[in-house]
C-alpha positions as a printed Julia matrix, in Angstrom:
301×3 Matrix{Float64}:
  -56.93  -64.14  -161.63
  -56.51  -66.13  -164.8
  -56.56  -69.89  -164.36
  -53.24  -71.1   -162.89
  -51.67  -74.33  -161.64
  -50.13  -74.25  -158.19
  -47.6   -76.66  -156.68
  -47.55  -78.16  -153.22
  -45.92  -75.81  -150.74
  -46.05  -72.8   -153.03
  -46.41  -69.52  -151.16
  -48.93  -67.12  -152.67
  -48.37  -63.41  -152.65
  -50.89  -60.93  -151.27
  -51.73  -59.89  -154.83
  -52.37  -63.5   -155.81
  -54.6   -64.01  -152.77
  -56.56  -60.86  -153.6
  -56.97  -62.02  -157.19
  -58.11  -65.45  -155.99
  -60.68  -63.8   -153.73
  -61.94  -61.67  -156.6
  -62.24  -64.74  -158.8
  -64.17  -66.6   -156.1
  -66.52  -63.63  -155.96
  -66.96  -63.79  -159.76
  -64.6   -60.9   -160.35
  -61.06  -61.89  -161.2
  -58.63  -60.05  -163.43
  -60.46  -57.45  -165.48
  -60.05  -57.62  -169.22
  -61.64  -54.63  -170.97
  -62.73  -55.06  -174.58
  -64.02  -52.45  -177.0
  -64.66  -54.65  -180.03
  -66.04  -58.11  -180.74
  -63.85  -60.69  -179.06
  -63.09  -64.43  -179.2
  -62.39  -66.02  -175.83
  -58.97  -67.59  -175.25
  -57.81  -70.1   -172.66
  -56.24  -67.36  -170.54
  -59.68  -65.84  -169.99
  -60.62  -68.65  -167.58
  -61.2   -67.1   -164.14
  -61.22  -63.54  -165.46
  -63.91  -60.91  -165.97
  -64.43  -59.72  -169.54
  -66.05  -56.31  -169.84
  -67.3   -55.06  -173.19
  -67.79  -51.39  -173.94
  -68.97  -50.28  -177.35
  -71.78  -48.08  -178.57
  -72.57  -50.57  -181.32
  -73.45  -54.27  -181.25
  -70.61  -56.66  -180.42
  -70.11  -60.39  -179.89
  -68.08  -62.58  -177.58
  -67.44  -65.91  -179.27
  -66.94  -69.21  -177.44
  -64.95  -71.99  -179.08
  -64.22  -75.55  -178.07
  -60.98  -77.03  -176.69
  -59.92  -73.94  -174.7
  -61.54  -74.5   -171.31
  -62.04  -77.4   -168.92
  -65.13  -78.43  -167.01
  -65.57  -76.1   -164.04
  -63.85  -73.1   -165.65
  -65.75  -69.84  -165.46
  -65.59  -66.54  -167.3
  -67.5   -63.51  -166.03
  -68.89  -61.34  -168.84
  -70.26  -57.82  -168.35
  -71.51  -55.39  -170.98
  -70.83  -51.75  -170.09
  -71.51  -50.28  -173.52
  -74.72  -48.98  -175.03
  -74.53  -51.54  -177.83
  -75.89  -55.03  -177.2
  -73.19  -57.6   -176.57
  -74.17  -61.12  -177.67
  -72.46  -64.26  -176.4
  -72.09  -66.38  -179.52
  -71.42  -70.1   -179.77
  -68.52  -70.6   -182.14
  -67.45  -74.23  -182.17
  -68.6   -74.72  -178.59
  -72.18  -75.12  -177.37
  -73.62  -72.36  -175.15
  -77.0   -72.67  -173.43
  -78.87  -70.41  -171.02
  -82.24  -69.97  -169.34
  -81.77  -66.22  -169.58
  -80.57  -64.25  -172.57
  -77.28  -64.38  -174.46
  -77.91  -60.82  -175.7
  -76.74  -58.46  -172.99
  -78.0   -54.89  -172.87
  -75.96  -52.18  -171.2
  -75.01  -53.0   -167.58
  -76.11  -56.6   -167.89
  -73.87  -59.6   -167.4
  -73.43  -63.11  -166.1
  -71.12  -66.08  -165.66
  -70.13  -68.5   -168.39
  -69.49  -71.87  -166.71
  -68.02  -74.71  -168.73
  -69.45  -78.17  -168.23
  -66.92  -79.69  -170.62
  -64.27  -78.54  -173.06
  -66.97  -78.01  -175.67
  -70.04  -76.87  -173.75
  -70.91  -74.05  -171.39
  -73.94  -72.65  -169.57
  -74.43  -68.91  -169.24
  -75.95  -67.89  -165.91
  -77.28  -64.39  -166.32
  -77.12  -62.02  -163.37
  -80.49  -61.0   -161.93
  -80.62  -57.68  -163.71
  -83.75  -56.83  -165.69
  -83.52  -58.69  -168.97
  -85.38  -57.87  -172.13
  -89.06  -58.57  -171.53
  -88.85  -58.48  -167.73
  -91.53  -56.46  -165.93
  -89.76  -53.59  -164.18
  -92.79  -51.77  -162.84
  -96.58  -51.71  -162.7
  -98.29  -48.39  -163.37
 -101.93  -47.87  -162.45
 -104.1   -46.89  -165.4
 -107.65  -45.57  -165.59
 -109.87  -47.12  -162.95
 -106.89  -48.73  -161.2
 -104.88  -47.54  -158.19
 -101.62  -48.77  -156.7
  -98.63  -50.16  -158.57
  -94.91  -49.97  -157.93
  -91.46  -50.82  -159.23
  -90.15  -53.27  -156.64
  -91.19  -55.93  -154.2
  -94.77  -57.17  -154.02
  -97.02  -54.85  -155.97
 -100.7   -54.39  -155.2
 -103.19  -52.92  -157.64
 -106.79  -52.14  -156.82
 -109.82  -51.84  -159.06
 -111.07  -48.37  -158.14
 -114.49  -49.16  -159.58
 -114.85  -52.07  -157.16
 -113.97  -49.92  -154.15
 -116.59  -47.37  -155.2
 -119.32  -49.95  -154.56
 -120.83  -49.57  -151.08
 -123.91  -51.77  -151.15
 -125.67  -54.58  -152.93
 -127.1   -53.42  -156.24
 -124.87  -50.37  -156.64
 -123.92  -49.48  -160.22
 -120.79  -47.73  -161.5
 -121.85  -45.86  -164.66
 -119.59  -43.61  -166.68
 -119.86  -39.86  -166.12
 -117.6   -38.8   -168.98
 -114.36  -39.73  -170.7
 -112.35  -42.02  -168.37
 -114.59  -41.06  -165.43
 -117.2   -42.89  -163.4
 -119.32  -42.53  -160.28
 -121.39  -44.69  -157.94
 -125.14  -44.84  -158.49
 -126.86  -46.2   -155.38
 -129.42  -48.93  -155.94
 -132.99  -47.68  -156.23
 -135.89  -48.63  -153.99
 -137.75  -51.89  -154.56
 -139.84  -51.89  -157.77
 -138.14  -48.71  -159.04
 -136.98  -48.73  -162.66
 -133.63  -47.56  -164.03
 -134.07  -45.08  -166.87
 -131.79  -42.9   -168.97
 -131.75  -39.21  -168.05
 -129.21  -36.88  -169.62
 -129.84  -34.35  -166.85
 -128.25  -36.65  -164.28
 -124.48  -36.72  -163.7
 -124.44  -40.46  -164.42
 -126.93  -40.25  -167.27
 -129.19  -42.61  -165.32
 -131.75  -42.47  -162.52
 -134.21  -44.69  -160.7
 -137.89  -43.81  -160.9
 -141.04  -45.24  -159.44
 -143.03  -47.38  -161.81
 -145.97  -45.16  -160.96
 -144.09  -41.93  -161.66
 -144.66  -39.9   -164.81
 -141.4   -39.63  -166.69
 -142.09  -36.31  -168.38
 -144.89  -33.99  -169.46
 -145.46  -33.36  -173.15
 -147.6   -30.22  -173.38
 -149.54  -30.0   -176.67
 -151.51  -26.91  -177.61
 -152.68  -27.74  -181.14
 -155.99  -29.18  -182.3
 -154.39  -32.42  -183.52
 -151.65  -34.63  -182.16
 -150.37  -38.12  -182.98
 -148.69  -40.07  -180.22
 -144.97  -40.96  -180.63
 -142.75  -43.51  -178.9
 -141.29  -40.72  -176.78
 -144.68  -40.37  -175.07
 -144.27  -43.8   -173.47
 -144.73  -43.48  -169.67
 -145.22  -39.72  -170.1
 -148.2   -37.46  -169.52
 -149.43  -35.82  -172.71
 -151.45  -32.7   -171.88
 -153.77  -31.27  -174.53
 -154.9   -27.67  -174.29
 -156.86  -25.71  -176.85
 -160.13  -23.77  -176.89
 -161.3   -25.87  -179.85
 -161.91  -29.61  -180.06
 -158.78  -31.74  -180.2
 -158.18  -35.02  -182.02
 -155.57  -37.38  -180.5
 -154.49  -40.18  -182.85
 -153.09  -43.5   -181.66
 -150.71  -44.64  -184.44
 -149.99  -48.2   -185.6
 -146.7   -50.1   -185.11
 -145.3   -47.69  -182.53
 -146.15  -49.19  -179.15
 -145.8   -52.71  -177.76
 -147.85  -54.75  -175.33
 -147.72  -53.36  -171.75
 -146.79  -49.86  -172.91
 -148.76  -47.05  -171.21
 -149.33  -43.43  -172.26
 -151.15  -41.01  -169.97
 -153.24  -38.13  -171.32
 -155.07  -35.15  -169.8
 -157.36  -32.43  -171.15
 -156.16  -29.07  -169.84
 -158.11  -26.68  -172.07
 -161.79  -26.19  -172.87
 -161.6   -28.08  -176.18
 -162.75  -31.67  -175.7
 -160.25  -34.41  -176.6
 -161.39  -37.26  -178.85
 -159.2   -40.33  -179.46
 -158.85  -41.57  -183.0
 -157.66  -44.96  -184.28
 -154.73  -44.87  -186.66
 -154.74  -47.23  -189.66
 -154.92  -50.79  -188.38
 -155.35  -49.73  -184.74
 -158.16  -50.96  -182.49
 -159.24  -48.92  -179.46
 -161.44  -50.45  -176.77
 -163.13  -48.41  -174.04
 -166.36  -47.79  -172.1
 -166.86  -44.51  -173.93
 -170.11  -43.74  -175.74
 -168.21  -44.65  -178.9
 -165.99  -47.49  -177.75
 -163.44  -47.01  -180.53
 -163.38  -43.21  -180.22
 -163.72  -42.27  -176.55
 -163.58  -38.66  -175.38
 -162.14  -37.17  -172.24
 -165.24  -36.19  -170.23
 -164.37  -32.59  -169.32
 -161.58  -30.14  -168.67
 -158.96  -31.7   -166.38
 -160.18  -35.22  -167.16
 -157.36  -37.76  -167.56
 -156.99  -41.28  -168.9
 -154.43  -43.96  -169.64
 -153.94  -45.6   -173.02
 -152.71  -49.16  -172.47
 -151.32  -51.27  -175.32
 -152.72  -54.75  -174.67
 -151.44  -56.34  -177.88
 -149.94  -55.29  -181.18
 -151.92  -52.24  -182.37
 -154.64  -52.93  -179.78
 -155.31  -50.46  -176.97
 -157.53  -50.14  -173.91
 -158.45  -46.63  -172.74
 -159.36  -46.29  -169.07
 -160.07  -43.18  -167.02
 -162.41  -40.22  -166.97
 -163.91  -40.76  -170.4
 -167.23  -40.21  -172.07
């Protein structure tokens, strides 16, 4: 019902009572618009609905409404309907730009000022749903939403790791035993494994008569097998203090260690700087004690 003045003793019709009830419930007489519109005084107490596929405006001017007057505004069209302050002042804590099926109530606080109370429909920028992404589970579109870090739930014990197993995939790696070391291993599903500090990482089988150690031999066992004598060279600037390389003579040819340029080898061998493995199946460890300085211990001659 548009704003009206009643007199004492006036009897209202059923239609008037229905319209009053609608107005009290923020409905009121419906006034459908299909183009930009400027509010008039008769719009007080009514519901303005806008329907247009393109952008439209509803303009509010001063001197047409009194404090306490309300106008319900609803946008039914696909085009954004914007409530625009003409000569009046319009404020809001929501948005004056109404997308399709959004609306609210324009309540005048004076003849020249109004507040727009937007209905609790999702406004631009509101979060309407939470979708779980990679490594996350849960989510939802209403009520209290819970999301869970799937990586965290994969952990079962202290020290567990969650390494990647491929693109957007991961798996639990149980903590290793005390003193075990975590090393890279492409043969493992996680690309990692725990090994004993006393365990040989790999065996590098050499069958030539000469071989120069490389960084990949670190913590490995280098086996040397040939019927003829073999020279094993320890190179400079490859290994660091505390590094260990293990060697073994598998063939009949005796293995002699040789110092690379700038390298110092210390041992109890007959020639301290050029020890030999004593016999077939003899083994020894080459320990880097300082930069380019090595100690050879084992079955040497």
